[in-house]
XYZ file of C-alpha atoms in Angstrom:
329
model
C 127.015 112.686 50.251
C 128.686 109.366 51.143
C 131.575 109.254 53.590
C 134.080 108.610 50.841
C 132.912 111.310 48.364
C 135.469 114.032 49.043
C 138.213 111.452 48.529
C 136.700 109.637 45.586
C 135.159 112.471 43.587
C 137.256 114.802 41.465
C 135.157 117.959 41.401
C 137.600 119.681 39.054
C 137.216 116.845 36.560
C 133.421 116.954 36.972
C 133.439 120.583 35.844
C 136.182 120.017 33.279
C 138.523 122.629 34.781
C 142.051 122.785 36.155
C 142.880 123.054 39.858
C 144.256 126.597 39.499
C 141.154 127.987 37.762
C 140.023 131.454 38.842
C 136.637 132.095 40.474
C 135.360 133.909 37.386
C 136.323 131.095 34.995
C 134.919 128.525 37.414
C 131.542 130.271 37.398
C 131.617 130.488 33.605
C 132.317 126.768 33.258
C 129.581 125.863 35.739
C 126.928 128.001 34.070
C 127.685 126.465 30.698
C 127.293 122.925 32.048
C 124.252 123.828 34.178
C 122.415 125.155 31.145
C 123.295 122.012 29.180
C 122.142 119.501 31.794
C 119.416 121.416 33.649
C 116.334 119.190 34.239
C 114.073 121.810 32.651
C 115.932 121.324 29.392
C 116.114 117.515 29.717
C 112.698 116.445 30.958
C 112.548 112.757 31.767
C 116.294 112.257 31.176
C 117.534 110.585 34.373
C 121.173 110.639 33.195
C 121.037 114.402 32.579
C 119.451 114.964 35.986
C 122.172 112.911 37.656
C 124.859 114.810 35.753
C 123.272 118.134 36.770
C 123.386 117.121 40.433
C 127.073 116.167 40.115
C 127.862 119.521 38.485
C 125.929 121.481 41.142
C 127.600 119.526 43.937
C 131.064 120.192 42.525
C 130.403 123.892 42.002
C 128.875 124.265 45.461
C 132.155 123.131 47.025
C 134.647 124.787 44.677
C 132.863 128.158 44.548
C 133.189 128.558 48.323
C 136.745 129.582 49.239
C 136.776 127.765 52.601
C 135.184 124.579 51.273
C 137.524 124.562 48.279
C 140.532 124.857 50.574
C 139.299 121.985 52.758
C 138.522 119.857 49.717
C 142.013 120.433 48.262
C 143.612 119.542 51.593
C 141.596 116.339 51.938
C 142.332 115.304 48.343
C 146.022 116.013 48.916
C 146.061 113.355 51.643
C 146.291 110.783 48.904
C 144.318 109.495 45.977
C 142.155 106.541 46.882
C 142.521 107.088 50.648
C 140.032 105.054 52.657
C 138.570 105.779 56.075
C 136.869 102.579 57.198
C 135.473 101.266 60.435
C 138.073 99.810 62.763
C 138.044 96.234 63.835
C 140.206 93.954 65.855
C 141.756 96.746 67.912
C 142.038 99.210 65.033
C 141.035 102.820 65.527
C 137.593 103.661 64.170
C 137.407 105.688 60.975
C 135.026 107.817 58.961
C 132.322 105.155 58.882
C 132.539 104.790 62.686
C 131.557 108.421 62.984
C 128.502 107.936 60.810
C 127.587 104.723 62.643
C 127.584 106.598 65.963
C 125.521 109.428 64.536
C 122.835 107.126 63.265
C 122.664 105.072 66.471
C 124.467 101.952 65.208
C 126.771 100.007 67.446
C 130.523 99.604 67.055
C 131.927 100.921 63.816
C 128.728 100.220 61.862
C 128.339 97.502 59.313
C 130.485 98.015 56.255
C 128.461 98.519 53.150
C 125.512 99.886 55.193
C 123.473 102.333 53.124
C 122.661 105.589 54.924
C 119.764 107.604 53.552
C 119.648 111.396 53.546
C 116.613 111.410 55.851
C 118.191 109.304 58.603
C 119.796 112.228 60.432
C 118.056 115.286 61.922
C 118.782 118.249 59.663
C 119.977 116.071 56.803
C 123.184 114.353 55.824
C 124.773 117.544 54.543
C 124.152 119.197 57.960
C 126.361 116.564 59.574
C 129.124 116.879 57.012
C 128.925 120.664 57.254
C 129.545 120.509 61.002
C 132.387 117.996 60.676
C 134.271 120.161 58.213
C 133.746 123.382 60.132
C 130.908 124.838 58.016
C 127.447 125.903 59.040
C 124.548 123.465 58.827
C 121.833 123.459 56.211
C 121.677 122.666 52.535
C 123.752 125.668 51.531
C 126.913 123.660 52.292
C 126.399 121.223 49.426
C 123.810 123.053 47.362
C 123.100 121.188 44.164
C 123.515 117.711 45.699
C 120.164 117.855 47.543
C 118.567 121.163 46.599
C 119.028 124.468 44.766
C 122.234 126.387 45.349
C 122.209 129.818 46.973
C 123.144 132.840 44.862
C 126.532 134.478 45.402
C 126.975 137.508 47.656
C 127.952 140.815 46.051
C 130.132 143.528 47.624
C 129.429 147.201 47.044
C 130.420 150.617 48.393
C 128.655 153.938 48.867
C 129.499 157.311 50.415
C 127.085 159.236 52.624
C 127.277 162.613 54.338
C 128.066 163.014 58.037
C 124.523 164.034 59.052
C 122.991 160.954 57.373
C 125.459 158.715 59.201
C 124.595 160.273 62.573
C 120.833 160.698 62.180
C 120.093 157.757 59.850
C 118.032 157.918 56.663
C 116.679 155.909 53.742
C 118.643 156.295 50.522
C 118.297 154.929 47.006
C 121.138 153.195 45.187
C 121.491 151.478 41.835
C 122.950 148.035 41.210
C 125.471 147.303 38.459
C 122.665 146.208 36.143
C 120.750 149.473 36.708
C 118.178 148.082 39.164
C 117.213 150.618 41.885
C 117.275 149.461 45.512
C 116.286 151.183 48.747
C 118.759 151.067 51.640
C 117.957 151.991 55.233
C 120.975 153.629 56.882
C 120.722 153.116 60.664
C 121.422 156.062 62.962
C 124.998 156.078 64.180
C 126.541 154.108 61.305
C 130.315 154.535 61.374
C 132.854 155.017 58.609
C 133.674 151.718 56.796
C 130.834 149.878 58.522
C 129.223 147.058 56.527
C 125.469 146.739 55.989
C 123.997 143.464 54.704
C 121.124 143.731 52.229
C 119.549 140.302 52.337
C 118.355 138.787 49.099
C 119.724 141.619 46.944
C 122.772 139.756 45.607
C 123.148 137.432 42.621
C 120.210 135.137 41.837
C 120.605 131.406 42.241
C 121.515 129.618 38.995
C 118.974 126.898 39.722
C 116.045 128.465 41.557
C 117.474 128.739 45.078
C 117.671 131.734 47.387
C 119.431 134.845 46.049
C 122.649 136.045 47.671
C 123.125 139.239 49.672
C 124.711 142.607 48.952
C 127.372 143.495 51.518
C 127.496 147.304 51.437
C 130.513 149.151 52.874
C 129.641 152.705 53.933
C 132.139 155.565 53.734
C 131.247 158.721 55.680
C 132.294 162.176 54.488
C 134.034 164.395 57.037
C 132.076 167.284 58.541
C 133.633 170.774 58.513
C 132.826 171.280 62.219
C 131.985 168.029 64.021
C 133.898 164.772 64.577
C 132.715 161.395 65.901
C 134.118 160.170 69.213
C 132.203 156.938 69.733
C 128.659 158.082 70.487
C 129.899 161.579 71.305
C 130.294 164.497 68.930
C 133.356 166.680 69.330
C 133.622 170.326 68.233
C 136.438 172.856 68.708
C 135.112 176.165 70.044
C 137.354 179.255 69.902
C 137.167 181.785 72.759
C 139.035 185.051 73.189
C 141.831 185.551 75.676
C 139.605 187.843 77.717
C 136.687 185.351 77.702
C 138.949 182.537 78.872
C 140.549 184.741 81.526
C 137.531 186.544 82.951
C 134.860 183.960 82.086
C 131.936 184.287 79.685
C 128.769 182.674 78.299
C 129.221 181.545 74.701
C 127.145 179.885 71.982
C 128.125 176.417 70.765
C 126.707 174.834 67.549
C 124.840 171.510 67.584
C 124.405 169.060 64.714
C 121.171 169.861 62.909
C 119.776 172.008 65.724
C 119.930 175.442 67.303
C 123.104 176.532 69.135
C 123.262 176.002 72.889
C 124.738 178.377 75.478
C 127.680 177.271 77.604
C 129.350 178.975 80.533
C 133.116 179.313 80.301
C 134.543 179.636 83.787
C 137.132 182.296 84.550
C 140.659 180.998 84.002
C 139.613 178.271 81.532
C 142.716 176.974 79.713
C 142.851 176.004 76.058
C 141.918 172.355 75.550
C 139.372 172.097 78.367
C 136.299 170.043 77.396
C 132.821 171.349 78.166
C 130.066 168.725 77.964
C 126.500 169.134 76.689
C 124.490 166.084 77.777
C 122.428 164.170 75.225
C 123.405 166.157 72.138
C 125.618 163.492 70.575
C 124.824 160.407 68.468
C 121.592 158.599 69.389
C 121.369 154.843 68.673
C 119.685 151.773 70.140
C 122.783 151.357 72.316
C 122.434 154.789 73.897
C 122.919 158.502 73.317
C 126.207 160.360 73.451
C 127.084 163.937 74.419
C 128.391 167.012 72.644
C 131.989 167.711 73.661
C 133.003 171.365 73.206
C 136.786 171.721 73.255
C 137.863 175.225 74.243
C 140.521 176.779 72.000
C 141.895 180.158 73.141
C 142.176 182.377 70.074
C 145.125 184.763 69.884
C 144.494 188.026 67.968
C 146.702 188.360 64.892
C 146.348 192.127 64.530
C 146.482 194.733 67.304
C 145.950 198.459 67.137
C 148.482 200.712 68.919
C 146.005 201.261 71.750
C 145.371 197.506 72.166
C 149.099 196.752 72.178
C 149.660 199.462 74.794
C 146.916 197.991 76.976
C 148.428 194.495 76.735
C 151.858 195.768 77.600
C 150.401 197.501 80.629
C 148.765 194.193 81.653
C 152.024 192.315 81.103
C 153.752 194.695 83.490
C 151.392 193.787 86.319
C 150.473 190.175 85.507
C 151.405 187.413 88.015
C 155.048 186.319 87.635
C 154.150 182.757 86.631
C 155.985 180.672 84.049
C 153.438 178.250 82.476
C 156.295 176.066 81.181
C 157.880 175.239 84.528
C 156.088 171.886 84.926
C 156.862 170.951 81.307
C 160.605 171.608 81.769
C 160.707 169.623 85.007
C 159.040 166.586 83.456
C 161.437 166.707 80.505
C 164.377 166.331 82.902
C 162.941 163.217 84.589
């Protein structure tokens, strides 16, 4: 693409569309023109081939939200704007930049013809970098090669165990085509997984786009994620918490483990089981058992009498003293 192209070429006019056209209508207009002027349908027609390249170039820019925004901003600088090499004390312009890139002195000779092969990576690589886009032919697609297919967004919901352990699942695209998706161990809720080459095909034989899959994870009735750790609330009786006990704690997808509850354990204390959390390439978490003292809702007359007898001899401590003092600070 020549230095003056984004100023001189009206990509909207090339595609026969208005500047406020939607993405869907833009694609529709492009496909119609691409079918009409595609080289396969116009063998030996140099004019049709040239027209097809112009159409592909225009669509490559306008179909990309960032490129379209940059193009509109550059065009808004003024119709017929010229960036030329400076001379006689003038600041160098667009052609100075190209002259420097191709090893020419000063601002470069005006009217110099620069071929696509003169720069490492290609002319569109240089323009891509100057306008803040990645290198490669994808930036200008149809101008020098096939355009890349569009990416497609999709969503799926998986169960908690699949998210933690990882698995291979089968999904179906909008057109009914089955695809296999590998869910990595430790995937989190709303995480995105890129399925390369599974998006829309290229309209002119280029690489297909990707599917960007957003994963929703169903809640588990017992466990919660805490980074790489798994958290579970474990109820204990008043007597167990007071006198101490050994209890069983569930694990995700495995046999329960035994934990020792120390005498005088308060509600909310966290007991840790090493290595029984989420295991990923970044490490393995722990199982966090949060003690919850359970209060009996029904007491027999004998049980109530026993508790009242205990209350009569229990230590005269008010567990809310510290709370009341902090509230007055």
